[in-house]
GROMACS .gro file of C-alpha atoms in nm:
model
  235
    1MET     CA    1  11.463   6.349  18.070
    2SER     CA    2  11.140   6.570  17.920
    3LYS     CA    3  10.929   6.341  17.762
    4LEU     CA    4  10.974   6.417  17.321
    5GLN     CA    5  10.659   6.550  17.190
    6GLU     CA    6  10.513   6.320  16.942
    7ALA     CA    7  10.406   6.505  16.557
    8PHE     CA    8  10.296   6.426  16.244
    9ILE     CA    9  10.441   6.585  15.914
   10SER     CA   10  10.194   6.744  15.665
   11TRP     CA   11  10.338   6.580  15.392
   12SER     CA   12  10.336   6.642  15.043
   13GLY     CA   13  10.649   6.471  14.902
   14GLY     CA   14  10.792   6.808  14.797
   15LYS     CA   15  11.119   6.956  14.911
   16ASP     CA   16  10.952   7.210  15.152
   17SER     CA   17  10.773   6.953  15.373
   18CYS     CA   18  11.111   6.717  15.327
   19MET     CA   19  11.281   7.023  15.510
   20ALA     CA   20  11.058   7.045  15.769
   21LEU     CA   21  11.118   6.665  15.835
   22HIS     CA   22  11.495   6.719  15.776
   23TYR     CA   23  11.480   6.961  16.081
   24SER     CA   24  11.211   6.804  16.288
   25LEU     CA   25  11.416   6.496  16.306
   26GLN     CA   26  11.753   6.683  16.419
   27ASP     CA   27  11.525   6.863  16.682
   28PRO     CA   28  11.599   6.656  17.010
   29ASN     CA   29  11.258   6.708  17.147
   30TRP     CA   30  11.042   6.567  16.865
   31ARG     CA   31  10.996   6.212  16.791
   32ILE     CA   32  10.828   6.210  16.417
   33ALA     CA   33  10.542   5.982  16.442
   34GLY     CA   34  10.459   5.956  16.070
   35LEU     CA   35  10.380   6.163  15.761
   36GLN     CA   36  10.036   6.291  15.638
   37THR     CA   37   9.923   6.338  15.314
   38THR     CA   38   9.581   6.441  15.086
   39ILE     CA   39   9.509   6.241  14.797
   40SER     CA   40   9.289   6.285  14.462
   41LYS     CA   41   9.064   6.010  14.511
   42GLU     CA   42   8.974   6.050  14.149
   43TYR     CA   43   9.306   5.996  14.019
   44ASN     CA   44   9.496   5.853  14.308
   45ARG     CA   45   9.748   6.101  14.317
   46ILE     CA   46   9.884   6.352  14.566
   47SER     CA   47   9.696   6.669  14.596
   48ILE     CA   48   9.803   6.945  14.407
   49HIS     CA   49  10.133   6.807  14.320
   50GLY     CA   50   9.962   6.539  14.064
   51VAL     CA   51  10.211   6.286  14.171
   52ARG     CA   52  10.138   5.870  14.179
   53GLU     CA   53  10.039   5.739  14.487
   54GLU     CA   54  10.248   5.456  14.445
   55LEU     CA   55  10.549   5.669  14.445
   56LEU     CA   56  10.463   5.827  14.717
   57GLU     CA   57  10.421   5.472  14.935
   58MET     CA   58  10.786   5.401  14.776
   59GLN     CA   59  10.884   5.756  14.915
   60ALA     CA   60  10.766   5.695  15.276
   61GLU     CA   61  10.880   5.355  15.305
   62SER     CA   62  11.251   5.489  15.183
   63LEU     CA   63  11.220   5.714  15.459
   64ASN     CA   64  11.089   5.471  15.687
   65MET     CA   65  10.794   5.665  15.768
   66PRO     CA   66  10.448   5.524  15.882
   67LEU     CA   67  10.229   5.714  15.602
   68ILE     CA   68   9.865   5.796  15.663
   69LYS     CA   69   9.662   5.908  15.346
   70LEU     CA   70   9.364   6.147  15.353
   71TYR     CA   71   9.149   6.085  14.993
   72LEU     CA   72   8.949   6.406  14.875
   73ASP     CA   73   8.731   6.495  14.604
   74GLU     CA   74   8.916   6.663  14.319
   75MET     CA   75   8.807   6.986  14.409
   76PRO     CA   76   8.630   6.974  14.764
   77ASP     CA   77   8.433   7.253  14.881
   78MET     CA   78   8.599   7.392  15.181
   79LEU     CA   79   8.354   7.276  15.464
   80SER     CA   80   8.373   6.924  15.314
   81TYR     CA   81   8.761   6.996  15.316
   82GLU     CA   82   8.766   7.109  15.635
   83THR     CA   83   8.542   6.825  15.810
   84GLN     CA   84   8.756   6.527  15.634
   85LEU     CA   85   9.083   6.736  15.773
   86THR     CA   86   8.979   6.781  16.107
   87LYS     CA   87   8.853   6.407  16.159
   88ALA     CA   88   9.211   6.301  16.038
   89ASN     CA   89   9.331   6.534  16.290
   90ALA     CA   90   9.135   6.416  16.559
   91ASP     CA   91   9.230   6.079  16.469
   92LEU     CA   92   9.573   6.143  16.482
   93LEU     CA   93   9.511   6.318  16.884
   94GLN     CA   94   9.365   6.009  16.970
   95MET     CA   95   9.706   5.844  16.893
   96GLY     CA   96   9.882   6.071  17.121
   97VAL     CA   97  10.024   6.303  16.845
   98LYS     CA   98   9.942   6.670  16.954
   99ASN     CA   99  10.146   6.855  16.699
  100ILE     CA  100  10.136   6.861  16.294
  101VAL     CA  101  10.433   7.009  16.141
  102TYR     CA  102  10.431   7.211  15.794
  103GLY     CA  103  10.667   7.349  15.563
  104ASP     CA  104  10.535   7.672  15.496
  105ILE     CA  105  10.791   7.945  15.481
  106PHE     CA  106  10.600   8.303  15.475
  107LEU     CA  107  10.226   8.286  15.382
  108GLU     CA  108  10.073   8.446  15.670
  109ASP     CA  109   9.686   8.363  15.584
  110LEU     CA  110   9.824   8.004  15.519
  111ARG     CA  111   9.979   7.978  15.835
  112THR     CA  112   9.680   8.193  16.030
  113TYR     CA  113   9.419   7.908  15.859
  114ARG     CA  114   9.619   7.604  15.985
  115GLU     CA  115   9.658   7.752  16.322
  116GLY     CA  116   9.286   7.840  16.349
  117LEU     CA  117   9.173   7.458  16.189
  118LEU     CA  118   9.431   7.291  16.468
  119GLN     CA  119   9.230   7.500  16.754
  120LYS     CA  120   8.958   7.271  16.684
  121THR     CA  121   9.121   6.956  16.782
  122ASP     CA  122   9.330   7.142  17.053
  123GLN     CA  123   9.656   7.074  16.837
  124ARG     CA  124   9.968   7.238  16.780
  125ALA     CA  125  10.073   7.356  16.400
  126VAL     CA  126  10.489   7.385  16.417
  127PHE     CA  127  10.685   7.566  16.135
  128PRO     CA  128  11.013   7.482  16.095
  129LEU     CA  129  11.115   7.682  15.798
  130TRP     CA  130  10.926   8.002  15.887
  131LYS     CA  131  11.060   8.313  15.722
  132ARG     CA  132  11.403   8.119  15.608
  133ASN     CA  133  11.515   8.329  15.319
  134THR     CA  134  11.414   8.090  15.029
  135ARG     CA  135  11.710   8.152  14.804
  136GLU     CA  136  11.927   8.061  15.129
  137LEU     CA  137  11.685   7.725  15.202
  138ILE     CA  138  11.676   7.604  14.857
  139PHE     CA  139  12.087   7.628  14.806
  140GLU     CA  140  12.086   7.440  15.178
  141PHE     CA  141  11.861   7.216  15.035
  142ILE     CA  142  12.057   7.093  14.723
  143ASP     CA  143  12.402   7.129  14.972
  144LEU     CA  144  12.296   6.862  15.166
  145GLY     CA  145  12.225   6.631  14.884
  146TYR     CA  146  11.868   6.638  14.830
  147LYS     CA  147  11.747   6.577  14.457
  148THR     CA  148  11.395   6.672  14.381
  149ILE     CA  149  11.233   6.696  14.050
  150ILE     CA  150  10.994   6.979  13.944
  151VAL     CA  151  10.645   6.773  13.870
  152SER     CA  152  10.404   7.116  13.814
  153ALA     CA  153  10.427   7.456  13.745
  154GLN     CA  154  10.229   7.735  13.658
  155GLU     CA  155  10.150   7.895  13.285
  156GLY     CA  156  10.515   7.997  13.151
  157LEU     CA  157  10.702   7.773  13.355
  158GLN     CA  158  10.635   7.451  13.208
  159HIS     CA  159  10.982   7.383  13.062
  160LEU     CA  160  11.076   7.331  13.404
  161CYS     CA  161  10.852   7.043  13.432
  162GLY     CA  162  11.077   6.711  13.506
  163LYS     CA  163  11.403   6.907  13.582
  164ILE     CA  164  11.588   6.844  13.875
  165ILE     CA  165  11.668   7.129  14.104
  166ASP     CA  166  12.005   7.272  14.108
  167LYS     CA  167  12.197   7.614  14.195
  168GLU     CA  168  12.156   7.699  13.784
  169LEU     CA  169  11.835   7.657  13.727
  170ILE     CA  170  11.756   7.839  14.084
  171ASP     CA  171  11.971   8.144  13.929
  172THR     CA  172  11.794   8.106  13.604
  173LEU     CA  173  11.435   8.157  13.707
  174PRO     CA  174  11.289   8.452  13.599
  175ALA     CA  175  11.228   8.777  13.773
  176GLY     CA  176  10.977   8.775  14.051
  177ILE     CA  177  10.950   8.382  14.066
  178ASP     CA  178  11.026   8.274  14.454
  179PRO     CA  179  11.320   8.010  14.456
  180CYS     CA  180  11.108   7.801  14.636
  181GLY     CA  181  10.801   7.816  14.434
  182GLU     CA  182  10.653   7.961  14.770
  183ASN     CA  183  10.352   8.156  14.598
  184GLY     CA  184  10.260   7.857  14.395
  185GLU     CA  185  10.510   7.924  14.082
  186PHE     CA  186  10.577   7.514  14.060
  187HIS     CA  187  10.594   7.198  14.271
  188THR     CA  188  10.834   6.928  14.359
  189PHE     CA  189  10.881   6.570  14.459
  190VAL     CA  190  11.150   6.463  14.623
  191VAL     CA  191  11.355   6.144  14.504
  192ASN     CA  192  11.656   6.152  14.718
  193GLY     CA  193  11.853   6.278  15.008
  194PRO     CA  194  12.034   6.198  15.325
  195ILE     CA  195  11.714   6.113  15.526
  196PHE     CA  196  11.624   5.830  15.238
  197ASN     CA  197  11.752   5.506  15.286
  198LYS     CA  198  11.769   5.459  14.881
  199GLY     CA  199  11.688   5.722  14.612
  200LEU     CA  200  11.390   5.664  14.421
  201ASP     CA  201  11.408   5.567  14.026
  202VAL     CA  202  11.189   5.752  13.796
  203LEU     CA  203  11.097   5.816  13.475
  204THR     CA  204  10.938   6.153  13.330
  205GLY     CA  205  10.628   6.052  13.118
  206GLU     CA  206  10.356   6.265  12.968
  207LEU     CA  207  10.369   6.704  12.992
  208VAL     CA  208   9.999   6.832  13.007
  209PHE     CA  209   9.787   7.115  13.098
  210LYS     CA  210   9.509   7.117  13.364
  211PRO     CA  211   9.244   7.348  13.371
  212PHE     CA  212   9.176   7.487  13.778
  213GLN     CA  213   8.784   7.436  13.811
  214ILE     CA  214   8.722   7.728  13.887
  215ASP     CA  215   8.513   8.046  13.717
  216THR     CA  216   8.843   8.234  13.631
  217ASP     CA  217   8.699   8.482  13.449
  218LEU     CA  218   8.576   8.621  13.783
  219HIS     CA  219   8.909   8.610  13.931
  220ASN     CA  220   9.112   8.750  13.668
  221GLU     CA  221   9.429   8.735  13.905
  222LEU     CA  222   9.416   8.380  13.922
  223PRO     CA  223   9.598   8.125  13.699
  224LYS     CA  224   9.401   7.958  13.442
  225GLY     CA  225   9.546   7.600  13.539
  226ALA     CA  226   9.908   7.430  13.558
  227TRP     CA  227  10.127   7.220  13.412
  228TYR     CA  228  10.193   6.849  13.532
  229ILE     CA  229  10.445   6.593  13.427
  230ASP     CA  230  10.381   6.255  13.504
  231LEU     CA  231  10.664   6.080  13.690
  232VAL     CA  232  10.665   5.704  13.701
  233PRO     CA  233  10.853   5.438  13.873
  234ASN     CA  234  11.145   5.311  13.684
  235PRO     CA  235  11.087   4.927  13.612
   0.00000   0.00000   0.00000
């Protein structure tokens, strides 16, 4: 019998990394050793998604998965980001982890970037969702029984924040919006599903707009910011 390959999941707490974990757990060639998540050290929230660290910990506990947290500045420069992430990946390699699993679906430049970064530590990037039809993928996610809440969205989609994704929501998305939000249109946090020991009981809080800390006057094609809804544990 061949030895199982050790892998960590690059974990955002959202639906895509959750489906990557789902498929990896089903693959007899893999042993998923844990989750790796980047966190804003200024706000103690998951990077980009904006979810509280305590909810991330509840999620990992329900999944019965070890969690490694990498604390980053809110808007780190590229050199600082790559240095810290490469150090974290090297630490995983010392633990025998040669593979990092990602939930990316079709962004070629992002895949190339991840693969290049892992070459520095002689590790491999794995993409179990690669080139999947995003509408079929999100419908499969729903049919499997996963529950995920939209926690952030681009301007014009803020009415979706706080909603659980279902097929009706997907069918009513505006034209041009990817069903999985793969272009950054929205981000999610998974609260229940077949690989969870128990669901997370959460409440929605304040909806706020956060401007991006970049000069959008020089990058008119970029959004000015994003909307975030706070999720809190139900006491």
